[in-house]
PDB file of C-alpha atoms in Angstrom:
ATOM      1  CA  MET U   1     -46.411 -38.511-105.645  1.00  0.00           C
ATOM      2  CA  VAL U   2     -47.873 -39.855-109.275  1.00  0.00           C
ATOM      3  CA  GLY U   3     -46.462 -38.598-112.333  1.00  0.00           C
ATOM      4  CA  PHE U   4     -43.433 -36.113-113.192  1.00  0.00           C
ATOM      5  CA  LYS U   5     -42.340 -33.702-110.316  1.00  0.00           C
ATOM      6  CA  PRO U   6     -43.123 -29.901-111.500  1.00  0.00           C
ATOM      7  CA  SER U   7     -40.086 -28.383-113.536  1.00  0.00           C
ATOM      8  CA  ASP U   8     -38.125 -25.649-112.070  1.00  0.00           C
ATOM      9  CA  VAL U   9     -37.943 -24.060-115.329  1.00  0.00           C
ATOM     10  CA  PRO U  10     -41.350 -22.797-116.780  1.00  0.00           C
ATOM     11  CA  PRO U  11     -42.503 -24.647-119.891  1.00  0.00           C
ATOM     12  CA  THR U  12     -41.706 -22.973-123.311  1.00  0.00           C
ATOM     13  CA  ALA U  13     -44.630 -21.486-125.411  1.00  0.00           C
ATOM     14  CA  THR U  14     -43.463 -24.266-127.977  1.00  0.00           C
ATOM     15  CA  VAL U  15     -44.159 -27.128-125.198  1.00  0.00           C
ATOM     16  CA  LYS U  16     -47.223 -25.460-124.214  1.00  0.00           C
ATOM     17  CA  PHE U  17     -48.493 -25.368-127.762  1.00  0.00           C
ATOM     18  CA  LEU U  18     -47.674 -29.014-128.938  1.00  0.00           C
ATOM     19  CA  GLY U  19     -48.433 -30.396-125.655  1.00  0.00           C
ATOM     20  CA  ALA U  20     -52.054 -28.525-125.646  1.00  0.00           C
ATOM     21  CA  GLY U  21     -52.982 -30.126-129.165  1.00  0.00           C
ATOM     22  CA  THR U  22     -51.483 -33.858-128.134  1.00  0.00           C
ATOM     23  CA  ALA U  23     -53.451 -33.607-124.820  1.00  0.00           C
ATOM     24  CA  ALA U  24     -56.753 -32.524-126.672  1.00  0.00           C
ATOM     25  CA  CYS U  25     -56.581 -35.312-129.149  1.00  0.00           C
ATOM     26  CA  ILE U  26     -56.066 -38.052-126.421  1.00  0.00           C
ATOM     27  CA  ALA U  27     -58.895 -36.568-124.506  1.00  0.00           C
ATOM     28  CA  ASP U  28     -61.137 -36.875-127.851  1.00  0.00           C
ATOM     29  CA  LEU U  29     -60.089 -40.349-128.560  1.00  0.00           C
ATOM     30  CA  ILE U  30     -61.396 -41.579-125.060  1.00  0.00           C
ATOM     31  CA  THR U  31     -64.743 -38.911-125.200  1.00  0.00           C
ATOM     32  CA  PHE U  32     -65.762 -39.140-128.822  1.00  0.00           C
ATOM     33  CA  PRO U  33     -68.875 -41.068-128.479  1.00  0.00           C
ATOM     34  CA  LEU U  34     -70.374 -38.879-125.698  1.00  0.00           C
ATOM     35  CA  ASP U  35     -69.382 -35.843-128.144  1.00  0.00           C
ATOM     36  CA  THR U  36     -71.651 -37.946-130.932  1.00  0.00           C
ATOM     37  CA  ALA U  37     -74.371 -38.813-128.666  1.00  0.00           C
ATOM     38  CA  LYS U  38     -74.512 -34.896-127.710  1.00  0.00           C
ATOM     39  CA  VAL U  39     -74.182 -33.615-131.204  1.00  0.00           C
ATOM     40  CA  ARG U  40     -77.193 -36.436-132.009  1.00  0.00           C
ATOM     41  CA  LEU U  41     -79.165 -35.647-129.309  1.00  0.00           C
ATOM     42  CA  GLN U  42     -78.771 -31.863-130.047  1.00  0.00           C
ATOM     43  CA  ILE U  43     -80.118 -31.878-133.358  1.00  0.00           C
ATOM     44  CA  GLN U  44     -83.245 -33.958-132.849  1.00  0.00           C
ATOM     45  CA  GLY U  45     -86.563 -32.612-133.317  1.00  0.00           C
ATOM     46  CA  GLU U  46     -85.035 -30.076-135.791  1.00  0.00           C
ATOM     47  CA  THR U  47     -86.938 -31.212-138.923  1.00  0.00           C
ATOM     48  CA  ARG U  48     -90.230 -32.791-139.656  1.00  0.00           C
ATOM     49  CA  SER U  49     -89.218 -34.788-142.776  1.00  0.00           C
ATOM     50  CA  ALA U  50     -90.327 -37.859-144.086  1.00  0.00           C
ATOM     51  CA  VAL U  51     -86.496 -38.845-143.449  1.00  0.00           C
ATOM     52  CA  ASN U  52     -86.190 -37.771-139.977  1.00  0.00           C
ATOM     53  CA  GLN U  53     -89.046 -39.719-138.981  1.00  0.00           C
ATOM     54  CA  GLN U  54     -87.802 -42.674-139.773  1.00  0.00           C
ATOM     55  CA  VAL U  55     -84.623 -41.845-138.039  1.00  0.00           C
ATOM     56  CA  ALA U  56     -84.606 -43.499-134.318  1.00  0.00           C
ATOM     57  CA  GLN U  57     -85.165 -41.338-131.525  1.00  0.00           C
ATOM     58  CA  TYR U  58     -82.822 -40.839-129.119  1.00  0.00           C
ATOM     59  CA  LYS U  59     -83.408 -40.880-125.209  1.00  0.00           C
ATOM     60  CA  GLY U  60     -80.678 -39.593-122.856  1.00  0.00           C
ATOM     61  CA  VAL U  61     -76.652 -40.398-123.176  1.00  0.00           C
ATOM     62  CA  PHE U  62     -76.547 -44.068-123.030  1.00  0.00           C
ATOM     63  CA  GLY U  63     -79.917 -44.812-124.698  1.00  0.00           C
ATOM     64  CA  THR U  64     -78.361 -42.661-127.662  1.00  0.00           C
ATOM     65  CA  ILE U  65     -75.280 -44.504-128.085  1.00  0.00           C
ATOM     66  CA  ALA U  66     -77.039 -47.834-127.240  1.00  0.00           C
ATOM     67  CA  THR U  67     -79.557 -47.018-130.212  1.00  0.00           C
ATOM     68  CA  MET U  68     -76.638 -45.859-132.612  1.00  0.00           C
ATOM     69  CA  VAL U  69     -75.019 -49.373-131.973  1.00  0.00           C
ATOM     70  CA  ARG U  70     -77.836 -51.012-132.915  1.00  0.00           C
ATOM     71  CA  THR U  71     -78.952 -49.263-135.696  1.00  0.00           C
ATOM     72  CA  GLU U  72     -75.907 -48.118-137.459  1.00  0.00           C
ATOM     73  CA  GLY U  73     -72.829 -50.046-135.793  1.00  0.00           C
ATOM     74  CA  PRO U  74     -69.969 -49.331-133.192  1.00  0.00           C
ATOM     75  CA  ARG U  75     -68.564 -47.081-135.676  1.00  0.00           C
ATOM     76  CA  SER U  76     -70.997 -44.873-135.829  1.00  0.00           C
ATOM     77  CA  LEU U  77     -69.941 -43.269-132.900  1.00  0.00           C
ATOM     78  CA  TYR U  78     -66.556 -42.562-134.379  1.00  0.00           C
ATOM     79  CA  ASN U  79     -68.202 -40.835-137.085  1.00  0.00           C
ATOM     80  CA  GLY U  80     -66.200 -37.749-137.513  1.00  0.00           C
ATOM     81  CA  LEU U  81     -63.170 -38.561-135.635  1.00  0.00           C
ATOM     82  CA  VAL U  82     -60.495 -37.550-138.115  1.00  0.00           C
ATOM     83  CA  ALA U  83     -61.858 -34.371-138.562  1.00  0.00           C
ATOM     84  CA  GLY U  84     -62.008 -34.311-134.696  1.00  0.00           C
ATOM     85  CA  LEU U  85     -58.360 -34.949-134.256  1.00  0.00           C
ATOM     86  CA  GLN U  86     -57.345 -32.440-136.961  1.00  0.00           C
ATOM     87  CA  ARG U  87     -59.616 -30.110-135.346  1.00  0.00           C
ATOM     88  CA  GLN U  88     -58.170 -30.118-131.831  1.00  0.00           C
ATOM     89  CA  MET U  89     -54.393 -30.653-133.193  1.00  0.00           C
ATOM     90  CA  SER U  90     -55.136 -26.933-134.488  1.00  0.00           C
ATOM     91  CA  PHE U  91     -57.740 -25.848-132.275  1.00  0.00           C
ATOM     92  CA  ALA U  92     -56.534 -26.505-128.548  1.00  0.00           C
ATOM     93  CA  SER U  93     -52.860 -25.820-129.698  1.00  0.00           C
ATOM     94  CA  VAL U  94     -54.062 -22.151-130.222  1.00  0.00           C
ATOM     95  CA  ARG U  95     -56.920 -21.758-127.549  1.00  0.00           C
ATOM     96  CA  ILE U  96     -54.819 -23.472-124.341  1.00  0.00           C
ATOM     97  CA  GLY U  97     -51.573 -23.433-125.573  1.00  0.00           C
ATOM     98  CA  LEU U  98     -51.245 -19.714-126.299  1.00  0.00           C
ATOM     99  CA  TYR U  99     -53.482 -18.914-123.359  1.00  0.00           C
ATOM    100  CA  ASP U 100     -50.545 -18.183-120.893  1.00  0.00           C
ATOM    101  CA  SER U 101     -48.550 -16.215-123.531  1.00  0.00           C
ATOM    102  CA  VAL U 102     -51.450 -13.950-124.387  1.00  0.00           C
ATOM    103  CA  LYS U 103     -52.373 -13.482-120.749  1.00  0.00           C
ATOM    104  CA  GLN U 104     -48.521 -12.239-119.936  1.00  0.00           C
ATOM    105  CA  PHE U 105     -48.680 -10.224-122.960  1.00  0.00           C
ATOM    106  CA  TYR U 106     -52.322  -8.541-121.439  1.00  0.00           C
ATOM    107  CA  THR U 107     -49.991  -8.370-118.252  1.00  0.00           C
ATOM    108  CA  LYS U 108     -47.068  -7.218-119.272  1.00  0.00           C
ATOM    109  CA  GLY U 109     -45.106  -9.998-117.445  1.00  0.00           C
ATOM    110  CA  SER U 110     -46.503  -8.692-114.538  1.00  0.00           C
ATOM    111  CA  GLU U 111     -46.930 -11.720-111.716  1.00  0.00           C
ATOM    112  CA  HIS U 112     -50.078 -10.658-110.481  1.00  0.00           C
ATOM    113  CA  VAL U 113     -52.839 -11.723-112.737  1.00  0.00           C
ATOM    114  CA  GLY U 114     -56.317 -10.067-112.424  1.00  0.00           C
ATOM    115  CA  ILE U 115     -59.434 -11.858-113.451  1.00  0.00           C
ATOM    116  CA  GLY U 116     -59.817  -9.133-116.442  1.00  0.00           C
ATOM    117  CA  SER U 117     -56.959 -10.144-117.724  1.00  0.00           C
ATOM    118  CA  ARG U 118     -57.614 -14.155-117.354  1.00  0.00           C
ATOM    119  CA  LEU U 119     -60.792 -13.446-119.355  1.00  0.00           C
ATOM    120  CA  LEU U 120     -59.459 -11.138-122.034  1.00  0.00           C
ATOM    121  CA  ALA U 121     -56.648 -13.984-122.709  1.00  0.00           C
ATOM    122  CA  GLY U 122     -59.318 -16.668-122.921  1.00  0.00           C
ATOM    123  CA  CYS U 123     -61.649 -14.354-125.530  1.00  0.00           C
ATOM    124  CA  THR U 124     -58.978 -13.820-127.639  1.00  0.00           C
ATOM    125  CA  THR U 125     -56.985 -17.260-127.920  1.00  0.00           C
ATOM    126  CA  GLY U 126     -60.755 -18.615-128.475  1.00  0.00           C
ATOM    127  CA  ALA U 127     -61.479 -16.039-131.214  1.00  0.00           C
ATOM    128  CA  MET U 128     -57.985 -17.161-133.129  1.00  0.00           C
ATOM    129  CA  ALA U 129     -58.493 -20.794-132.454  1.00  0.00           C
ATOM    130  CA  VAL U 130     -61.975 -20.456-134.445  1.00  0.00           C
ATOM    131  CA  ALA U 131     -60.613 -18.536-137.224  1.00  0.00           C
ATOM    132  CA  VAL U 132     -58.033 -21.338-137.620  1.00  0.00           C
ATOM    133  CA  ALA U 133     -59.821 -24.464-137.299  1.00  0.00           C
ATOM    134  CA  GLN U 134     -63.728 -23.590-138.335  1.00  0.00           C
ATOM    135  CA  PRO U 135     -63.787 -26.060-141.377  1.00  0.00           C
ATOM    136  CA  THR U 136     -62.848 -29.106-139.427  1.00  0.00           C
ATOM    137  CA  ASP U 137     -65.292 -28.360-136.727  1.00  0.00           C
ATOM    138  CA  VAL U 138     -68.143 -27.760-139.364  1.00  0.00           C
ATOM    139  CA  VAL U 139     -66.959 -31.278-140.928  1.00  0.00           C
ATOM    140  CA  LYS U 140     -66.943 -32.676-137.549  1.00  0.00           C
ATOM    141  CA  VAL U 141     -70.518 -31.835-136.736  1.00  0.00           C
ATOM    142  CA  ARG U 142     -71.707 -32.945-140.129  1.00  0.00           C
ATOM    143  CA  SER U 143     -70.157 -36.035-140.122  1.00  0.00           C
ATOM    144  CA  GLN U 144     -71.221 -36.874-136.688  1.00  0.00           C
ATOM    145  CA  ALA U 145     -74.823 -35.722-137.335  1.00  0.00           C
ATOM    146  CA  ARG U 146     -75.182 -38.200-140.215  1.00  0.00           C
ATOM    147  CA  VAL U 147     -77.297 -41.439-140.401  1.00  0.00           C
ATOM    148  CA  LYS U 148     -77.064 -44.210-142.844  1.00  0.00           C
ATOM    149  CA  SER U 149     -80.346 -42.665-144.399  1.00  0.00           C
ATOM    150  CA  SER U 150     -79.183 -39.350-144.741  1.00  0.00           C
ATOM    151  CA  ARG U 151     -75.715 -39.898-145.522  1.00  0.00           C
ATOM    152  CA  ARG U 152     -74.129 -36.894-147.277  1.00  0.00           C
ATOM    153  CA  TYR U 153     -70.280 -37.620-147.235  1.00  0.00           C
ATOM    154  CA  GLN U 154     -67.991 -40.440-148.277  1.00  0.00           C
ATOM    155  CA  GLY U 155     -65.231 -39.370-146.109  1.00  0.00           C
ATOM    156  CA  THR U 156     -63.550 -36.556-144.757  1.00  0.00           C
ATOM    157  CA  LEU U 157     -61.936 -35.438-147.562  1.00  0.00           C
ATOM    158  CA  ASP U 158     -64.887 -35.641-149.339  1.00  0.00           C
ATOM    159  CA  ALA U 159     -66.866 -33.720-146.725  1.00  0.00           C
ATOM    160  CA  TYR U 160     -64.065 -30.774-147.515  1.00  0.00           C
ATOM    161  CA  LYS U 161     -64.415 -31.105-151.151  1.00  0.00           C
ATOM    162  CA  THR U 162     -67.937 -31.434-151.163  1.00  0.00           C
ATOM    163  CA  ILE U 163     -69.179 -28.543-148.762  1.00  0.00           C
ATOM    164  CA  ALA U 164     -66.293 -25.872-150.833  1.00  0.00           C
ATOM    165  CA  LYS U 165     -67.723 -27.484-154.020  1.00  0.00           C
ATOM    166  CA  GLU U 166     -71.805 -26.834-153.307  1.00  0.00           C
ATOM    167  CA  GLU U 167     -71.445 -24.040-150.661  1.00  0.00           C
ATOM    168  CA  GLY U 168     -68.373 -22.389-151.923  1.00  0.00           C
ATOM    169  CA  LEU U 169     -65.460 -21.765-149.180  1.00  0.00           C
ATOM    170  CA  LYS U 170     -67.986 -19.821-147.460  1.00  0.00           C
ATOM    171  CA  GLY U 171     -69.466 -22.692-146.483  1.00  0.00           C
ATOM    172  CA  LEU U 172     -66.578 -24.289-144.589  1.00  0.00           C
ATOM    173  CA  TRP U 173     -66.875 -21.347-142.275  1.00  0.00           C
ATOM    174  CA  LYS U 174     -70.610 -21.980-142.043  1.00  0.00           C
ATOM    175  CA  GLY U 175     -71.547 -21.230-138.417  1.00  0.00           C
ATOM    176  CA  THR U 176     -68.615 -19.096-137.382  1.00  0.00           C
ATOM    177  CA  SER U 177     -70.181 -16.280-135.442  1.00  0.00           C
ATOM    178  CA  PRO U 178     -72.006 -18.641-133.070  1.00  0.00           C
ATOM    179  CA  ASN U 179     -68.461 -20.855-132.712  1.00  0.00           C
ATOM    180  CA  VAL U 180     -66.713 -17.419-131.655  1.00  0.00           C
ATOM    181  CA  ALA U 181     -69.215 -16.827-129.111  1.00  0.00           C
ATOM    182  CA  ARG U 182     -69.396 -20.319-127.812  1.00  0.00           C
ATOM    183  CA  ASN U 183     -65.533 -20.874-127.697  1.00  0.00           C
ATOM    184  CA  ALA U 184     -65.166 -17.438-126.117  1.00  0.00           C
ATOM    185  CA  ILE U 185     -67.576 -18.414-123.407  1.00  0.00           C
ATOM    186  CA  VAL U 186     -66.103 -21.690-123.459  1.00  0.00           C
ATOM    187  CA  ASN U 187     -62.309 -20.706-123.321  1.00  0.00           C
ATOM    188  CA  CYS U 188     -62.978 -17.911-120.524  1.00  0.00           C
ATOM    189  CA  THR U 189     -65.403 -20.505-118.300  1.00  0.00           C
ATOM    190  CA  GLU U 190     -62.887 -23.540-118.706  1.00  0.00           C
ATOM    191  CA  LEU U 191     -59.115 -22.179-118.657  1.00  0.00           C
ATOM    192  CA  VAL U 192     -60.062 -19.115-116.402  1.00  0.00           C
ATOM    193  CA  THR U 193     -61.986 -21.582-113.946  1.00  0.00           C
ATOM    194  CA  TYR U 194     -59.283 -24.385-114.210  1.00  0.00           C
ATOM    195  CA  ASP U 195     -56.697 -21.488-113.435  1.00  0.00           C
ATOM    196  CA  LEU U 196     -58.483 -20.145-110.338  1.00  0.00           C
ATOM    197  CA  ILE U 197     -59.308 -22.842-108.703  1.00  0.00           C
ATOM    198  CA  LYS U 198     -55.547 -24.416-109.094  1.00  0.00           C
ATOM    199  CA  ASP U 199     -54.414 -21.416-107.996  1.00  0.00           C
ATOM    200  CA  THR U 200     -56.765 -21.014-105.067  1.00  0.00           C
ATOM    201  CA  LEU U 201     -55.808 -25.008-103.848  1.00  0.00           C
ATOM    202  CA  LEU U 202     -52.339 -24.325-104.108  1.00  0.00           C
ATOM    203  CA  LYS U 203     -52.708 -20.552-102.598  1.00  0.00           C
ATOM    204  CA  TYR U 204     -54.221 -22.245 -99.231  1.00  0.00           C
ATOM    205  CA  ASP U 205     -52.063 -25.434 -99.150  1.00  0.00           C
ATOM    206  CA  LEU U 206     -55.347 -27.764-100.032  1.00  0.00           C
ATOM    207  CA  MET U 207     -53.559 -29.536-102.369  1.00  0.00           C
ATOM    208  CA  THR U 208     -50.002 -29.457-104.005  1.00  0.00           C
ATOM    209  CA  ASP U 209     -49.155 -29.310-107.978  1.00  0.00           C
ATOM    210  CA  ASN U 210     -49.945 -32.557-108.584  1.00  0.00           C
ATOM    211  CA  LEU U 211     -52.548 -35.093-110.261  1.00  0.00           C
ATOM    212  CA  PRO U 212     -55.354 -34.819-107.522  1.00  0.00           C
ATOM    213  CA  CYS U 213     -55.371 -31.098-107.866  1.00  0.00           C
ATOM    214  CA  HIS U 214     -55.097 -30.912-111.407  1.00  0.00           C
ATOM    215  CA  PHE U 215     -58.222 -33.585-111.462  1.00  0.00           C
ATOM    216  CA  THR U 216     -60.234 -30.971-109.251  1.00  0.00           C
ATOM    217  CA  SER U 217     -59.702 -28.226-111.261  1.00  0.00           C
ATOM    218  CA  ALA U 218     -60.261 -29.836-114.435  1.00  0.00           C
ATOM    219  CA  PHE U 219     -63.483 -31.444-113.064  1.00  0.00           C
ATOM    220  CA  GLY U 220     -64.756 -28.012-111.460  1.00  0.00           C
ATOM    221  CA  ALA U 221     -63.848 -26.522-115.139  1.00  0.00           C
ATOM    222  CA  GLY U 222     -65.921 -28.981-117.035  1.00  0.00           C
ATOM    223  CA  PHE U 223     -69.148 -28.531-114.997  1.00  0.00           C
ATOM    224  CA  CYS U 224     -69.003 -24.869-114.894  1.00  0.00           C
ATOM    225  CA  THR U 225     -68.383 -24.678-118.585  1.00  0.00           C
ATOM    226  CA  THR U 226     -71.182 -26.918-119.773  1.00  0.00           C
ATOM    227  CA  LEU U 227     -73.961 -24.869-117.420  1.00  0.00           C
ATOM    228  CA  ILE U 228     -72.725 -21.669-119.243  1.00  0.00           C
ATOM    229  CA  ALA U 229     -72.001 -22.790-122.804  1.00  0.00           C
ATOM    230  CA  SER U 230     -74.819 -25.361-123.679  1.00  0.00           C
ATOM    231  CA  PRO U 231     -77.313 -22.618-125.483  1.00  0.00           C
ATOM    232  CA  VAL U 232     -74.923 -21.515-127.531  1.00  0.00           C
ATOM    233  CA  ASP U 233     -73.143 -25.035-128.131  1.00  0.00           C
ATOM    234  CA  VAL U 234     -77.064 -25.846-128.957  1.00  0.00           C
ATOM    235  CA  VAL U 235     -77.279 -23.156-131.891  1.00  0.00           C
ATOM    236  CA  LYS U 236     -73.698 -23.856-132.686  1.00  0.00           C
ATOM    237  CA  THR U 237     -74.302 -27.352-133.967  1.00  0.00           C
ATOM    238  CA  ARG U 238     -77.955 -26.794-135.370  1.00  0.00           C
ATOM    239  CA  TYR U 239     -76.640 -23.805-137.354  1.00  0.00           C
ATOM    240  CA  MET U 240     -73.451 -25.932-138.680  1.00  0.00           C
ATOM    241  CA  ASN U 241     -75.566 -29.102-139.452  1.00  0.00           C
ATOM    242  CA  SER U 242     -78.273 -27.060-141.190  1.00  0.00           C
ATOM    243  CA  THR U 243     -78.836 -27.156-145.019  1.00  0.00           C
ATOM    244  CA  PRO U 244     -78.595 -24.046-146.989  1.00  0.00           C
ATOM    245  CA  GLY U 245     -81.340 -21.862-146.790  1.00  0.00           C
ATOM    246  CA  GLN U 246     -82.718 -23.603-143.856  1.00  0.00           C
ATOM    247  CA  TYR U 247     -81.993 -20.912-141.235  1.00  0.00           C
ATOM    248  CA  GLY U 248     -81.128 -17.235-142.445  1.00  0.00           C
ATOM    249  CA  SER U 249     -78.378 -16.722-139.287  1.00  0.00           C
ATOM    250  CA  ALA U 250     -77.496 -18.032-136.183  1.00  0.00           C
ATOM    251  CA  VAL U 251     -79.773 -15.995-134.561  1.00  0.00           C
ATOM    252  CA  GLY U 252     -82.420 -16.711-136.659  1.00  0.00           C
ATOM    253  CA  CYS U 253     -81.720 -20.491-135.695  1.00  0.00           C
ATOM    254  CA  ALA U 254     -81.900 -19.671-131.972  1.00  0.00           C
ATOM    255  CA  LEU U 255     -85.425 -17.827-132.347  1.00  0.00           C
ATOM    256  CA  SER U 256     -86.524 -20.682-134.555  1.00  0.00           C
ATOM    257  CA  MET U 257     -85.673 -23.280-131.552  1.00  0.00           C
ATOM    258  CA  LEU U 258     -87.469 -20.907-129.260  1.00  0.00           C
ATOM    259  CA  ARG U 259     -90.248 -20.623-131.270  1.00  0.00           C
ATOM    260  CA  LYS U 260     -90.773 -24.274-132.219  1.00  0.00           C
ATOM    261  CA  GLU U 261     -89.204 -26.448-128.963  1.00  0.00           C
ATOM    262  CA  GLY U 262     -89.212 -23.890-126.336  1.00  0.00           C
ATOM    263  CA  PRO U 263     -86.571 -22.561-123.766  1.00  0.00           C
ATOM    264  CA  LEU U 264     -85.026 -25.999-122.774  1.00  0.00           C
ATOM    265  CA  ALA U 265     -84.171 -26.791-126.108  1.00  0.00           C
ATOM    266  CA  PHE U 266     -81.098 -24.867-125.489  1.00  0.00           C
ATOM    267  CA  TYR U 267     -80.437 -27.526-122.854  1.00  0.00           C
ATOM    268  CA  LYS U 268     -80.479 -30.534-125.197  1.00  0.00           C
ATOM    269  CA  GLY U 269     -77.770 -33.027-124.816  1.00  0.00           C
ATOM    270  CA  PHE U 270     -76.788 -31.469-121.092  1.00  0.00           C
ATOM    271  CA  THR U 271     -75.745 -34.941-119.599  1.00  0.00           C
ATOM    272  CA  PRO U 272     -73.952 -36.050-122.391  1.00  0.00           C
ATOM    273  CA  SER U 273     -72.101 -32.627-122.416  1.00  0.00           C
ATOM    274  CA  PHE U 274     -71.371 -32.635-119.353  1.00  0.00           C
ATOM    275  CA  LEU U 275     -70.041 -36.013-119.097  1.00  0.00           C
ATOM    276  CA  ARG U 276     -67.946 -35.272-122.205  1.00  0.00           C
ATOM    277  CA  LEU U 277     -66.871 -31.853-120.968  1.00  0.00           C
ATOM    278  CA  GLY U 278     -66.175 -33.159-117.738  1.00  0.00           C
ATOM    279  CA  SER U 279     -64.308 -36.164-118.780  1.00  0.00           C
ATOM    280  CA  TRP U 280     -62.600 -34.101-121.620  1.00  0.00           C
ATOM    281  CA  ASN U 281     -61.166 -31.747-119.305  1.00  0.00           C
ATOM    282  CA  VAL U 282     -60.177 -34.144-116.636  1.00  0.00           C
ATOM    283  CA  VAL U 283     -58.515 -36.289-119.489  1.00  0.00           C
ATOM    284  CA  MET U 284     -56.814 -32.910-121.336  1.00  0.00           C
ATOM    285  CA  PHE U 285     -55.193 -30.919-118.096  1.00  0.00           C
ATOM    286  CA  VAL U 286     -54.245 -34.061-116.609  1.00  0.00           C
ATOM    287  CA  THR U 287     -52.452 -35.097-119.884  1.00  0.00           C
ATOM    288  CA  TYR U 288     -51.469 -31.717-120.634  1.00  0.00           C
ATOM    289  CA  GLU U 289     -49.834 -30.983-117.220  1.00  0.00           C
ATOM    290  CA  GLN U 290     -47.929 -34.399-117.131  1.00  0.00           C
ATOM    291  CA  LEU U 291     -46.888 -33.795-121.437  1.00  0.00           C
ATOM    292  CA  LYS U 292     -45.661 -30.180-120.488  1.00  0.00           C
ATOM    293  CA  ARG U 293     -43.253 -31.928-117.508  1.00  0.00           C
ATOM    294  CA  ALA U 294     -42.192 -34.875-119.604  1.00  0.00           C
ATOM    295  CA  MET U 295     -41.275 -32.581-122.535  1.00  0.00           C
ATOM    296  CA  MET U 296     -39.386 -30.178-119.998  1.00  0.00           C
ATOM    297  CA  ALA U 297     -37.840 -32.925-118.229  1.00  0.00           C
ATOM    298  CA  ALA U 298     -36.614 -34.323-122.261  1.00  0.00           C
ATOM    299  CA  ARG U 299     -35.483 -31.058-122.857  1.00  0.00           C
ATOM    300  CA  ARG U 300     -33.464 -30.737-119.807  1.00  0.00           C
ATOM    301  CA  SER U 301     -31.894 -34.228-120.408  1.00  0.00           C
ATOM    302  CA  TRP U 302     -30.934 -33.445-123.966  1.00  0.00           C
ATOM    303  CA  GLU U 303     -29.051 -29.935-123.110  1.00  0.00           C
ATOM    304  CA  ALA U 304     -27.360 -31.698-119.848  1.00  0.00           C
ATOM    305  CA  PRO U 305     -23.569 -31.884-120.664  1.00  0.00           C
ATOM    306  CA  VAL U 306     -22.560 -35.734-121.225  1.00  0.00           C
TER     307      VAL U 306
END
């Protein structure tokens, strides 16, 4: 068996909270260029200004990465990384780390957990996470979207200050509505699908509770999440990156996309989204499962009598 053995004692809420945030940061470090490529593809075609006409046109995920490296340098692939890590440490800790605790709350500690309780727990922690981490998401998206000819901020802290100064505190929570919708969908699909696939594999003895099981469950969760959440994700990215007054609301943004670019615009960046979410899910869930076991093993060794 590869990795740590399952713990006899279930991991505590604190272990899950810290483990989820750490695992998500590790996953972000590995998959961030794919996320940046996804953002660039999603906002492409958004405006037809003179500046945008000079910006390189992106074709496909690897074409986007190659174009960015050629025109902006390799570091451009990690624009917004600091905000991204800040986001994951606060965001994933809540939406993933608290999922089991909220699920137990809704089932009142019952061993039988229905699909309704899982979905409700996913929606709850997803919405809670957005309320906490929205400013970091706004800064991350805007940093990823920027190109040399349209640079708005000097760094992560400058981005927070500038947005608050020019748009008010409200600007830091721009796009909260589509983000709540997106994360309710993402959280429900991602966590519930992972939960169900893993439970099914273990229930029918198709796999044991080890790395292959975690990998398979995470890959399936990544694909299902991308398929369902892409339209909301594109609208969220466009709206959060927009200049003041460009769109009246997230719904207005969606209608504008539909009118100007057609329904396929809602699936712009689908391939990098899947590559990113699929790989992110695999790295995050595999790391998360191992971190929980490692932290519980460390806790047992600390508590063991000398």
